[in-house]
Every structure is written in C-alpha cells, then in structure tokens.
mmCIF file of C-alpha atoms and ligand atoms in Angstrom:
data_model
loop_
_atom_site.group_PDB
_atom_site.id
_atom_site.type_symbol
_atom_site.label_atom_id
_atom_site.label_comp_id
_atom_site.label_asym_id
_atom_site.label_seq_id
_atom_site.Cartn_x
_atom_site.Cartn_y
_atom_site.Cartn_z
ATOM 1 C CA MET A 1 -6.086 -26.235 3.388
ATOM 2 C CA SER A 2 -2.807 -24.483 3.951
ATOM 3 C CA ALA A 3 -0.155 -23.416 1.501
ATOM 4 C CA ILE A 4 2.754 -21.177 0.250
ATOM 5 C CA ARG A 5 3.753 -21.475 -3.461
ATOM 6 C CA PHE A 6 6.567 -19.401 -4.886
ATOM 7 C CA LYS A 7 6.468 -18.628 -8.194
ATOM 8 C CA THR A 8 8.512 -17.038 -10.936
ATOM 9 C CA PHE A 9 7.493 -15.545 -14.694
ATOM 10 C CA ASN A 10 10.838 -15.606 -15.781
ATOM 11 C CA SER A 11 11.592 -18.787 -17.147
ATOM 12 C CA THR A 12 15.306 -19.053 -16.050
ATOM 13 C CA PHE A 13 15.281 -19.971 -12.845
ATOM 14 C CA THR A 14 13.124 -22.104 -10.444
ATOM 15 C CA ALA A 15 11.425 -20.276 -7.609
ATOM 16 C CA ASN A 16 12.374 -20.429 -3.744
ATOM 17 C CA GLN A 17 12.339 -18.426 -1.007
ATOM 18 C CA HIS A 18 15.341 -16.561 -1.655
ATOM 19 C CA ASN A 19 14.605 -16.274 -5.226
ATOM 20 C CA PHE A 20 10.723 -15.661 -7.124
ATOM 21 C CA ASP A 21 8.515 -13.057 -8.353
ATOM 22 C CA VAL A 22 5.333 -13.677 -6.005
ATOM 23 C CA ILE A 23 4.158 -16.065 -3.205
ATOM 24 C CA GLU A 24 0.673 -17.087 -3.319
ATOM 25 C CA ILE A 25 -0.397 -17.924 0.464
ATOM 26 C CA GLU A 26 -3.675 -19.909 1.247
ATOM 27 C CA ASN A 27 -4.542 -20.918 5.183
ATOM 28 C CA GLY A 28 -7.912 -21.422 6.901
ATOM 29 C CA PHE A 29 -8.279 -17.751 7.083
ATOM 30 C CA CYS A 30 -7.108 -16.044 3.613
ATOM 31 C CA ARG A 31 -5.776 -16.265 0.547
ATOM 32 C CA ALA A 32 -3.196 -14.018 -0.863
ATOM 33 C CA VAL A 33 -0.404 -12.900 -3.147
ATOM 34 C CA ILE A 34 2.543 -10.988 -2.247
ATOM 35 C CA ALA A 35 5.274 -9.499 -5.027
ATOM 36 C CA ARG A 36 9.123 -9.735 -3.939
ATOM 37 C CA GLN A 37 9.049 -6.183 -5.757
ATOM 38 C CA GLY A 38 8.184 -4.169 -2.948
ATOM 39 C CA ALA A 39 7.404 -6.604 -0.239
ATOM 40 C CA GLN A 40 3.737 -5.406 -1.903
ATOM 41 C CA ILE A 41 0.982 -7.162 -1.081
ATOM 42 C CA LEU A 42 -1.113 -7.676 -3.825
ATOM 43 C CA SER A 43 -4.173 -9.349 -2.906
ATOM 44 C CA PHE A 44 -5.908 -10.256 0.432
ATOM 45 C CA GLU A 45 -9.082 -12.269 0.305
ATOM 46 C CA ARG A 46 -10.589 -13.211 3.699
ATOM 47 C CA LYS A 47 -12.878 -16.652 3.897
ATOM 48 C CA MET A 48 -16.133 -15.855 5.057
ATOM 49 C CA ASN A 49 -18.464 -19.015 6.766
ATOM 50 C CA ASN A 50 -21.947 -18.112 5.012
ATOM 51 C CA ALA A 51 -24.204 -19.595 7.792
ATOM 52 C CA GLU A 52 -27.198 -19.886 5.378
ATOM 53 C CA THR A 53 -25.723 -21.484 2.757
ATOM 54 C CA ASP A 54 -22.964 -23.003 4.528
ATOM 55 C CA ALA A 55 -20.722 -22.110 1.514
ATOM 56 C CA VAL A 56 -17.306 -20.306 2.158
ATOM 57 C CA ASP A 57 -17.678 -16.896 0.410
ATOM 58 C CA SER A 58 -14.389 -14.647 0.308
ATOM 59 C CA LYS A 59 -14.295 -10.707 0.884
ATOM 60 C CA SER A 60 -11.607 -8.723 -0.831
ATOM 61 C CA LEU A 61 -9.817 -6.240 1.119
ATOM 62 C CA LEU A 62 -7.186 -4.935 -1.658
ATOM 63 C CA TRP A 63 -7.651 -4.161 -5.189
ATOM 64 C CA CYS A 64 -5.122 -4.260 -7.774
ATOM 65 C CA SER A 65 -4.908 -2.875 -11.337
ATOM 66 C CA GLU A 66 -5.251 -5.848 -13.733
ATOM 67 C CA LEU A 67 -3.677 -3.877 -16.531
ATOM 68 C CA SER A 68 -0.865 -3.172 -14.078
ATOM 69 C CA LEU A 69 -0.573 -6.503 -12.878
ATOM 70 C CA GLN A 70 -0.680 -7.324 -16.410
ATOM 71 C CA GLN A 71 2.582 -5.178 -17.560
ATOM 72 C CA PHE A 72 4.279 -6.252 -14.518
ATOM 73 C CA LEU A 73 4.093 -9.795 -15.298
ATOM 74 C CA ASP A 74 4.751 -8.971 -19.153
ATOM 75 C CA ASP A 75 7.796 -7.089 -18.031
ATOM 76 C CA LEU A 76 8.858 -10.013 -15.773
ATOM 77 C CA LYS A 77 8.649 -12.333 -18.929
ATOM 78 C CA SER A 78 10.874 -10.241 -21.156
ATOM 79 C CA ASP A 79 13.425 -9.387 -18.900
ATOM 80 C CA ARG A 80 12.275 -5.816 -19.022
ATOM 81 C CA LYS A 81 12.567 -3.425 -15.901
ATOM 82 C CA THR A 82 9.293 -3.601 -14.110
ATOM 83 C CA LYS A 83 7.390 -0.371 -12.795
ATOM 84 C CA ALA A 84 5.654 0.171 -9.428
ATOM 85 C CA ILE A 85 2.441 -1.996 -9.259
ATOM 86 C CA ARG A 86 -0.967 0.044 -8.802
ATOM 87 C CA GLY A 87 -2.632 -1.682 -6.261
ATOM 88 C CA GLY A 88 -2.641 -3.462 -2.963
ATOM 89 C CA ILE A 89 -0.460 -1.810 -0.411
ATOM 90 C CA PRO A 90 2.956 -0.269 -2.330
ATOM 91 C CA LEU A 91 5.248 1.259 0.298
ATOM 92 C CA CYS A 92 6.220 4.431 -0.406
ATOM 93 C CA PHE A 93 9.394 5.618 1.139
ATOM 94 C CA PRO A 94 11.842 7.673 2.086
ATOM 95 C CA TRP A 95 9.620 10.597 0.222
ATOM 96 C CA PHE A 96 6.372 10.713 -0.662
ATOM 97 C CA GLY A 97 4.993 12.104 -4.024
ATOM 98 C CA GLY A 98 7.464 13.999 -6.135
ATOM 99 C CA HIS A 99 10.779 13.870 -4.788
ATOM 100 C CA PRO A 100 11.086 17.598 -3.100
ATOM 101 C CA THR A 101 13.872 18.739 -5.287
ATOM 102 C CA ASP A 102 14.335 16.515 -8.200
ATOM 103 C CA ALA A 103 11.790 15.832 -10.520
ATOM 104 C CA LYS A 104 13.882 13.019 -12.186
ATOM 105 C CA LEU A 105 13.531 10.938 -9.331
ATOM 106 C CA PRO A 106 11.121 8.204 -8.757
ATOM 107 C CA ALA A 107 7.642 9.257 -7.202
ATOM 108 C CA HIS A 108 6.991 7.980 -3.640
ATOM 109 C CA GLY A 109 10.955 6.772 -3.680
ATOM 110 C CA PHE A 110 12.187 3.665 -4.018
ATOM 111 C CA ALA A 111 10.992 1.211 -1.714
ATOM 112 C CA ARG A 112 8.227 -0.250 -3.642
ATOM 113 C CA THR A 113 10.418 -1.071 -6.942
ATOM 114 C CA GLN A 114 13.214 -2.413 -5.222
ATOM 115 C CA LEU A 115 13.628 -6.079 -4.525
ATOM 116 C CA TRP A 116 12.977 -7.155 -1.063
ATOM 117 C CA ASN A 117 14.163 -9.971 0.909
ATOM 118 C CA LEU A 118 12.119 -12.742 2.423
ATOM 119 C CA THR A 119 13.846 -13.256 5.639
ATOM 120 C CA SER A 120 11.433 -15.735 7.390
ATOM 121 C CA VAL A 121 7.885 -17.504 6.049
ATOM 122 C CA ASP A 122 6.302 -18.842 9.668
ATOM 123 C CA GLU A 123 2.692 -20.810 9.749
ATOM 124 C CA SER A 124 1.037 -20.368 13.378
ATOM 125 C CA ALA A 125 -2.652 -21.058 14.389
ATOM 126 C CA GLN A 126 -3.145 -17.301 13.548
ATOM 127 C CA GLY A 127 -1.937 -18.074 9.534
ATOM 128 C CA HIS A 128 1.133 -17.056 8.177
ATOM 129 C CA GLN A 129 3.706 -14.442 8.978
ATOM 130 C CA LEU A 130 6.339 -13.430 6.468
ATOM 131 C CA LEU A 131 8.845 -11.225 7.566
ATOM 132 C CA PHE A 132 10.810 -8.803 4.533
ATOM 133 C CA THR A 133 13.857 -6.693 4.748
ATOM 134 C CA LEU A 134 15.118 -3.839 2.676
ATOM 135 C CA GLU A 135 18.687 -2.190 2.988
ATOM 136 C CA ASN A 136 20.648 0.451 1.674
ATOM 137 C CA ASN A 137 22.409 -0.375 -1.628
ATOM 138 C CA SER A 138 23.945 0.943 -4.882
ATOM 139 C CA VAL A 139 20.588 1.503 -6.218
ATOM 140 C CA THR A 140 19.286 3.500 -3.285
ATOM 141 C CA GLU A 141 22.422 5.349 -2.184
ATOM 142 C CA ALA A 142 22.567 6.828 -5.497
ATOM 143 C CA VAL A 143 19.497 8.899 -4.841
ATOM 144 C CA TRP A 144 19.492 8.889 -0.781
ATOM 145 C CA GLN A 145 22.742 8.592 1.141
ATOM 146 C CA HIS A 146 21.409 6.930 4.334
ATOM 147 C CA PRO A 147 22.238 3.696 5.618
ATOM 148 C CA PHE A 148 18.921 1.773 6.621
ATOM 149 C CA CYS A 149 16.842 -1.223 7.437
ATOM 150 C CA LEU A 150 13.597 -1.269 6.826
ATOM 151 C CA THR A 151 11.658 -4.561 8.200
ATOM 152 C CA LEU A 152 8.172 -5.135 7.158
ATOM 153 C CA ARG A 153 6.009 -8.303 8.932
ATOM 154 C CA ILE A 154 3.200 -9.287 7.248
ATOM 155 C CA SER A 155 0.546 -11.502 9.300
ATOM 156 C CA CYS A 156 -2.342 -13.103 7.323
ATOM 157 C CA GLY A 157 -4.833 -14.522 8.941
ATOM 158 C CA LYS A 158 -8.250 -13.271 10.444
ATOM 159 C CA GLN A 159 -7.051 -9.726 9.340
ATOM 160 C CA LEU A 160 -4.147 -8.363 7.069
ATOM 161 C CA ARG A 161 -1.800 -7.132 9.697
ATOM 162 C CA MET A 162 1.201 -4.789 8.327
ATOM 163 C CA ALA A 163 4.240 -4.023 10.795
ATOM 164 C CA LEU A 164 7.158 -1.698 9.640
ATOM 165 C CA ALA A 165 10.219 -0.714 11.303
ATOM 166 C CA ILE A 166 12.826 1.957 9.758
ATOM 167 C CA GLU A 167 15.833 1.626 11.398
ATOM 168 C CA ASN A 168 18.602 4.528 10.573
ATOM 169 C CA LYS A 169 21.931 2.210 10.337
ATOM 170 C CA GLY A 170 24.050 5.364 9.897
ATOM 171 C CA ASP A 171 25.930 7.721 12.244
ATOM 172 C CA THR A 172 23.980 10.759 11.573
ATOM 173 C CA ALA A 173 20.056 11.326 11.707
ATOM 174 C CA PHE A 174 17.669 11.475 8.836
ATOM 175 C CA ASP A 175 14.483 12.607 8.078
ATOM 176 C CA CYS A 176 12.041 10.319 5.748
ATOM 177 C CA GLU A 177 8.446 9.924 4.715
ATOM 178 C CA PHE A 178 6.387 6.519 4.663
ATOM 179 C CA ALA A 179 3.221 6.225 3.423
ATOM 180 C CA TRP A 180 1.072 2.411 3.011
ATOM 181 C CA HIS A 181 -0.354 3.545 -0.430
ATOM 182 C CA SER A 182 -3.181 1.155 0.081
ATOM 183 C CA TYR A 183 -5.755 0.439 -2.579
ATOM 184 C CA PHE A 184 -9.007 -0.575 -1.536
ATOM 185 C CA PRO A 185 -12.348 -1.853 -3.226
ATOM 186 C CA VAL A 186 -15.434 -0.386 -3.516
ATOM 187 C CA ASN A 187 -18.575 -1.616 -5.369
ATOM 188 C CA ALA A 188 -19.040 2.210 -7.114
ATOM 189 C CA ILE A 189 -16.653 5.067 -5.787
ATOM 190 C CA GLU A 190 -19.802 7.227 -5.871
ATOM 191 C CA ASN A 191 -21.198 5.160 -3.445
ATOM 192 C CA ALA A 192 -18.225 4.724 -1.252
ATOM 193 C CA ARG A 193 -18.032 6.359 2.151
ATOM 194 C CA ILE A 194 -14.761 7.191 4.402
ATOM 195 C CA ASP A 195 -15.504 7.788 8.019
ATOM 196 C CA GLY A 196 -12.992 8.642 10.656
ATOM 197 C CA LEU A 197 -11.557 11.844 9.419
ATOM 198 C CA GLN A 198 -14.183 14.135 10.812
ATOM 199 C CA GLY A 199 -12.509 17.592 11.970
ATOM 200 C CA LYS A 200 -9.045 16.699 10.745
ATOM 201 C CA LYS A 201 -7.509 19.517 8.590
ATOM 202 C CA PHE A 202 -6.199 18.720 5.140
ATOM 203 C CA LEU A 203 -4.141 19.866 2.034
ATOM 204 C CA ASP A 204 -6.134 19.467 -1.279
ATOM 205 C CA GLN A 205 -3.495 18.676 -3.529
ATOM 206 C CA LEU A 206 -5.486 19.746 -6.299
ATOM 207 C CA THR A 207 -5.829 23.343 -5.200
ATOM 208 C CA ASN A 208 -2.927 23.673 -2.901
ATOM 209 C CA GLN A 209 -5.606 24.931 -0.121
ATOM 210 C CA THR A 210 -6.218 23.799 3.261
ATOM 211 C CA TYR A 211 -9.150 22.901 4.371
ATOM 212 C CA VAL A 212 -11.191 21.022 7.787
ATOM 213 C CA GLN A 213 -13.253 17.928 7.205
ATOM 214 C CA GLU A 214 -16.603 19.110 8.244
ATOM 215 C CA HIS A 215 -18.936 16.370 7.552
ATOM 216 C CA VAL A 216 -18.442 12.929 9.114
ATOM 217 C CA GLN A 217 -18.190 11.115 6.058
ATOM 218 C CA ILE A 218 -15.943 11.686 2.945
ATOM 219 C CA ILE A 219 -18.202 11.042 -0.263
ATOM 220 C CA PHE A 220 -16.451 10.949 -3.555
ATOM 221 C CA ASP A 221 -18.126 13.180 -6.867
ATOM 222 C CA GLN A 222 -14.659 14.168 -8.507
ATOM 223 C CA GLU A 223 -11.096 13.511 -8.249
ATOM 224 C CA THR A 224 -9.631 13.778 -4.516
ATOM 225 C CA ASP A 225 -6.187 14.122 -3.596
ATOM 226 C CA ARG A 226 -6.151 15.041 0.410
ATOM 227 C CA ILE A 227 -3.109 14.871 2.612
ATOM 228 C CA TYR A 228 -4.730 15.023 6.314
ATOM 229 C CA GLN A 229 -2.822 15.525 9.446
ATOM 230 C CA ASP A 230 -3.206 14.787 12.887
ATOM 231 C CA VAL A 231 -5.468 11.956 12.638
ATOM 232 C CA ASP A 232 -6.607 9.391 14.731
ATOM 233 C CA GLY A 233 -5.668 6.171 12.928
ATOM 234 C CA HIS A 234 -9.015 4.794 12.716
ATOM 235 C CA TYR A 235 -11.322 4.516 9.695
ATOM 236 C CA LEU A 236 -14.135 2.303 7.915
ATOM 237 C CA ILE A 237 -14.850 2.390 4.346
ATOM 238 C CA GLN A 238 -18.140 1.483 3.239
ATOM 239 C CA ASP A 239 -20.507 0.990 0.142
ATOM 240 C CA GLU A 240 -23.733 -0.530 -0.627
ATOM 241 C CA ARG A 241 -21.478 -4.110 -0.410
ATOM 242 C CA GLN A 242 -19.491 -4.296 2.224
ATOM 243 C CA GLN A 243 -17.322 -2.143 4.872
ATOM 244 C CA ILE A 244 -13.443 -2.313 5.471
ATOM 245 C CA LYS A 245 -11.877 -1.144 8.739
ATOM 246 C CA ILE A 246 -8.201 -0.154 9.079
ATOM 247 C CA ASP A 247 -6.363 0.522 12.358
ATOM 248 C CA THR A 248 -3.474 1.945 12.696
ATOM 249 C CA ASN A 249 -0.497 2.878 15.300
ATOM 250 C CA HIS A 250 1.963 5.849 15.159
ATOM 251 C CA CYS A 251 0.481 6.863 11.477
ATOM 252 C CA GLN A 252 -0.354 10.814 11.945
ATOM 253 C CA SER A 253 -1.175 11.365 8.157
ATOM 254 C CA ALA A 254 -3.772 9.885 5.661
ATOM 255 C CA ILE A 255 -3.745 10.932 2.191
ATOM 256 C CA VAL A 256 -7.440 10.289 0.448
ATOM 257 C CA TRP A 257 -7.332 9.443 -3.326
ATOM 258 C CA ASN A 258 -9.046 8.481 -6.136
ATOM 259 C CA PRO A 259 -8.236 9.728 -9.846
ATOM 260 C CA TRP A 260 -12.108 10.104 -11.446
ATOM 261 C CA ILE A 261 -12.349 9.923 -15.025
ATOM 262 C CA GLU A 262 -9.528 12.222 -16.609
ATOM 263 C CA LYS A 263 -6.958 11.222 -14.393
ATOM 264 C CA THR A 264 -7.017 7.412 -15.003
ATOM 265 C CA LYS A 265 -6.929 8.291 -18.496
ATOM 266 C CA ARG A 266 -2.951 9.373 -17.960
ATOM 267 C CA LEU A 267 -2.220 7.021 -15.661
ATOM 268 C CA GLY A 268 -1.928 4.178 -18.686
ATOM 269 C CA ASP A 269 -1.805 1.612 -16.024
ATOM 270 C CA VAL A 270 -5.467 1.349 -15.128
ATOM 271 C CA ASP A 271 -8.364 0.276 -17.163
ATOM 272 C CA ALA A 272 -10.458 3.481 -18.296
ATOM 273 C CA GLN A 273 -13.640 2.435 -15.953
ATOM 274 C CA ALA A 274 -11.513 1.406 -13.135
ATOM 275 C CA TRP A 275 -11.658 4.698 -11.492
ATOM 276 C CA ARG A 276 -15.158 3.658 -10.207
ATOM 277 C CA ASP A 277 -13.857 0.106 -8.380
ATOM 278 C CA PHE A 278 -11.343 1.407 -5.933
ATOM 279 C CA VAL A 279 -9.859 4.144 -3.209
ATOM 280 C CA CYS A 280 -6.626 5.007 -1.612
ATOM 281 C CA LEU A 281 -6.693 5.457 1.902
ATOM 282 C CA GLU A 282 -2.607 6.198 2.853
ATOM 283 C CA CYS A 283 -1.899 5.845 6.871
ATOM 284 C CA ALA A 284 1.401 7.670 6.662
ATOM 285 C CA ASN A 285 3.763 9.983 8.059
ATOM 286 C CA VAL A 286 4.423 12.795 5.721
ATOM 287 C CA ARG A 287 5.081 16.663 5.105
ATOM 288 C CA GLU A 288 4.620 18.162 8.805
ATOM 289 C CA HIS A 289 4.850 14.757 10.088
ATOM 290 C CA ARG A 290 7.677 13.991 8.303
ATOM 291 C CA LEU A 291 9.625 11.375 10.828
ATOM 292 C CA HIS A 292 13.357 12.401 12.064
ATOM 293 C CA ILE A 293 15.307 9.273 13.118
ATOM 294 C CA GLU A 294 18.459 9.584 15.107
ATOM 295 C CA ALA A 295 21.679 7.508 14.146
ATOM 296 C CA GLY A 296 21.062 3.790 15.398
ATOM 297 C CA ALA A 297 17.450 4.242 16.084
ATOM 298 C CA SER A 298 14.049 3.121 14.810
ATOM 299 C CA ALA A 299 10.554 4.196 14.269
ATOM 300 C CA GLU A 300 7.826 1.601 14.349
ATOM 301 C CA PHE A 301 4.424 1.551 12.711
ATOM 302 C CA SER A 302 1.643 -0.817 12.508
ATOM 303 C CA MET A 303 -1.922 -1.067 10.613
ATOM 304 C CA THR A 304 -4.815 -3.721 10.659
ATOM 305 C CA ILE A 305 -6.783 -4.354 7.746
ATOM 306 C CA ALA A 306 -10.342 -6.429 8.559
HETATM 307 O O1 LIG B 1 -2.205 9.262 -3.394
HETATM 308 C C1 LIG B 1 -1.755 10.290 -3.261
HETATM 309 C C2 LIG B 1 -0.692 10.598 -4.867
HETATM 310 O O2 LIG B 1 0.128 11.246 -4.655
HETATM 311 C C3 LIG B 1 -1.655 11.153 -6.213
HETATM 312 O O3 LIG B 1 -1.188 12.721 -6.421
HETATM 313 C C4 LIG B 1 -1.283 9.873 -7.347
HETATM 314 O O4 LIG B 1 0.077 10.913 -7.921
HETATM 315 C C5 LIG B 1 -0.920 8.761 -6.485
HETATM 316 O O5 LIG B 1 -0.520 9.324 -5.347
HETATM 317 C C6 LIG B 1 -0.407 7.762 -7.477
HETATM 318 O O6 LIG B 1 1.056 7.766 -7.087
HETATM 319 P P1 LIG B 1 1.961 7.023 -8.158
HETATM 320 O O7 LIG B 1 3.066 7.317 -8.300
HETATM 321 O O8 LIG B 1 1.364 5.101 -7.709
HETATM 322 O O9 LIG B 1 0.708 6.730 -9.868
#
C-alpha cells in the first residue's frame, strides 16, 4: 500500500504539490502527515508486523495536540492567519525561545510559521523522501535581514529521518540558532524516562541556574525546561509501553521540556490533561552552540527517530 494525498482545507483551490495545506503519506513502512506550514511533520506512525497475531500494529513516534491541530484547521477554513502547530516536529529558526532583543517578535523565529515549497517527492524501496525549501522573503527580511536557504529532507520509511541544511546566501556571515522542537508521545509523563544526557551540564530555564545531570535517566515530577549543552546526540525515551530512539549528527544542544499542569493551562492550545501525554526532546544548536555561518557556506544536521 503506497499513496500520497495532497489536502487543502480551503475550498477555493484544489490541492497539488505546489498548493496544499497538508500531505498524507502511506507506504509499506509508515503513515505520516506533513503540513506545508513549517514543513512540519505532524504525525508518524510506524507499521509493526505482530508475529503472534499476524496483525499490523502501529507505533506512533510523534505527538500532536489535537486542540492545536483543530485550531490550525479552523483558521485555514476561515482564511485566518494560522499559528504555530503544537506537535510533531516544529523547526525553530533563526532563534530559539524569545527573540534576544525584541519581545514583540515571534518565539522560536519564523521558520515554523512560513509556507515552505515542496521541491520534490520521491518514492523508493525505502519509502518516501520529500524535499522542502524555505528562502528569505519580505516577511523574514522584516525581522532578520540575512539572505538564506533552508533545505529540509524528510524520509518516511522504517525510520523517520530529517536532514536540514542552513545555507548563507548573503555576502556577510550570520549567527543563528535552530532546534527541532520535537513532541514525543508518552503513556504518562510521570512514568517516562530519558536516557543519554548523564553528566551533561544544563541551564534550568525556570530558575536560570546551571546544573549537571547526575542521574542516568531524566524523570518528570514537575514543569521541566532545560537546555543541555555539549551533548552526545543519542537518546532513548521510554515508558512502560514503548521506547523511542533518537540519533542526531552535529546537534550540540538538547532541550527537555514538559509544561506540567499549570503551564499547560496557560498555553491555550493543549487540552488540560494532555501534559501527561508528551515530552519534548529538542535536538538543536542554541545559546553557546549557536551557529556562525560564513557567506556562501552551509551547515548540515540530521536526526533519525525509530
Ligand atoms: O521547549 C522549550 C520552550 O522554549 C519552553 O520554554 C516553552 O516556551 C516551549 O518552548 C514552547 O514554546 P512555544 O512557542 O511553542 O509555545
């Protein structure tokens, strides 16, 4: 079974590769949904053959807020300006968190709210490969004056693989940050564990204090918002139901976030109880690992989720 469906939620046009709201993908390995806004993969379900029952189970590797997705679709249907979708893998670029000098600018930059171009869609024996691009435009230049080209390759197969290239198209160097602000499903956050960050220093964004991760596993019993640095780039998220393996290249930072109860109430796009259903592990280069890209140069990063 293999299919690609371009979908639109605005009745004024028929969806195609160059004018769509979301793409639905299915092949022998997985099902995926990707929004053109932000080139943001919203869901990725791995098909698992169950040897005992001979059935085909599925394993969700990403989480998305149903309320946020509904708000996005309602905005599309009403021709309203859409917001960032809370779920899947939003791309934060060219800054992470609040803008360093102008609080009026959108948190996490503009990449996740811009419409990207779908340059190519290919299918191979390994699944589907999609190539998205975003270049500077009047909106980005109004807040960040550097010419750039982002290229995001999303491979949907036995694994979900992301490959990002950040190219400096200008004639002067620029500094930037990026983060794959990934949302992962957990059965219950209080039972979730993250391996891979032991011994790494982190900034606790809630206290603005720096610590070292002493324990092998990160556990969750309160709002958690930490920026780890000098990381190894290989992680395991597990709970009593499943485990998700994340491997990256050239991502020297990792942010761990769960809003817990009170912050969830303030988000406005997450159901009140949904704080228990996800954890963010955001592979990135931020703060002291911000990128310095010379004119004409590119920086490349990859992440594999299984
Ligand atoms: O994940 C780290 C973080 O910077 C948190 O502080 C929280 O703000 C989160 O990102 C969500 O940001 P958003 O702009 O998507 O609501």
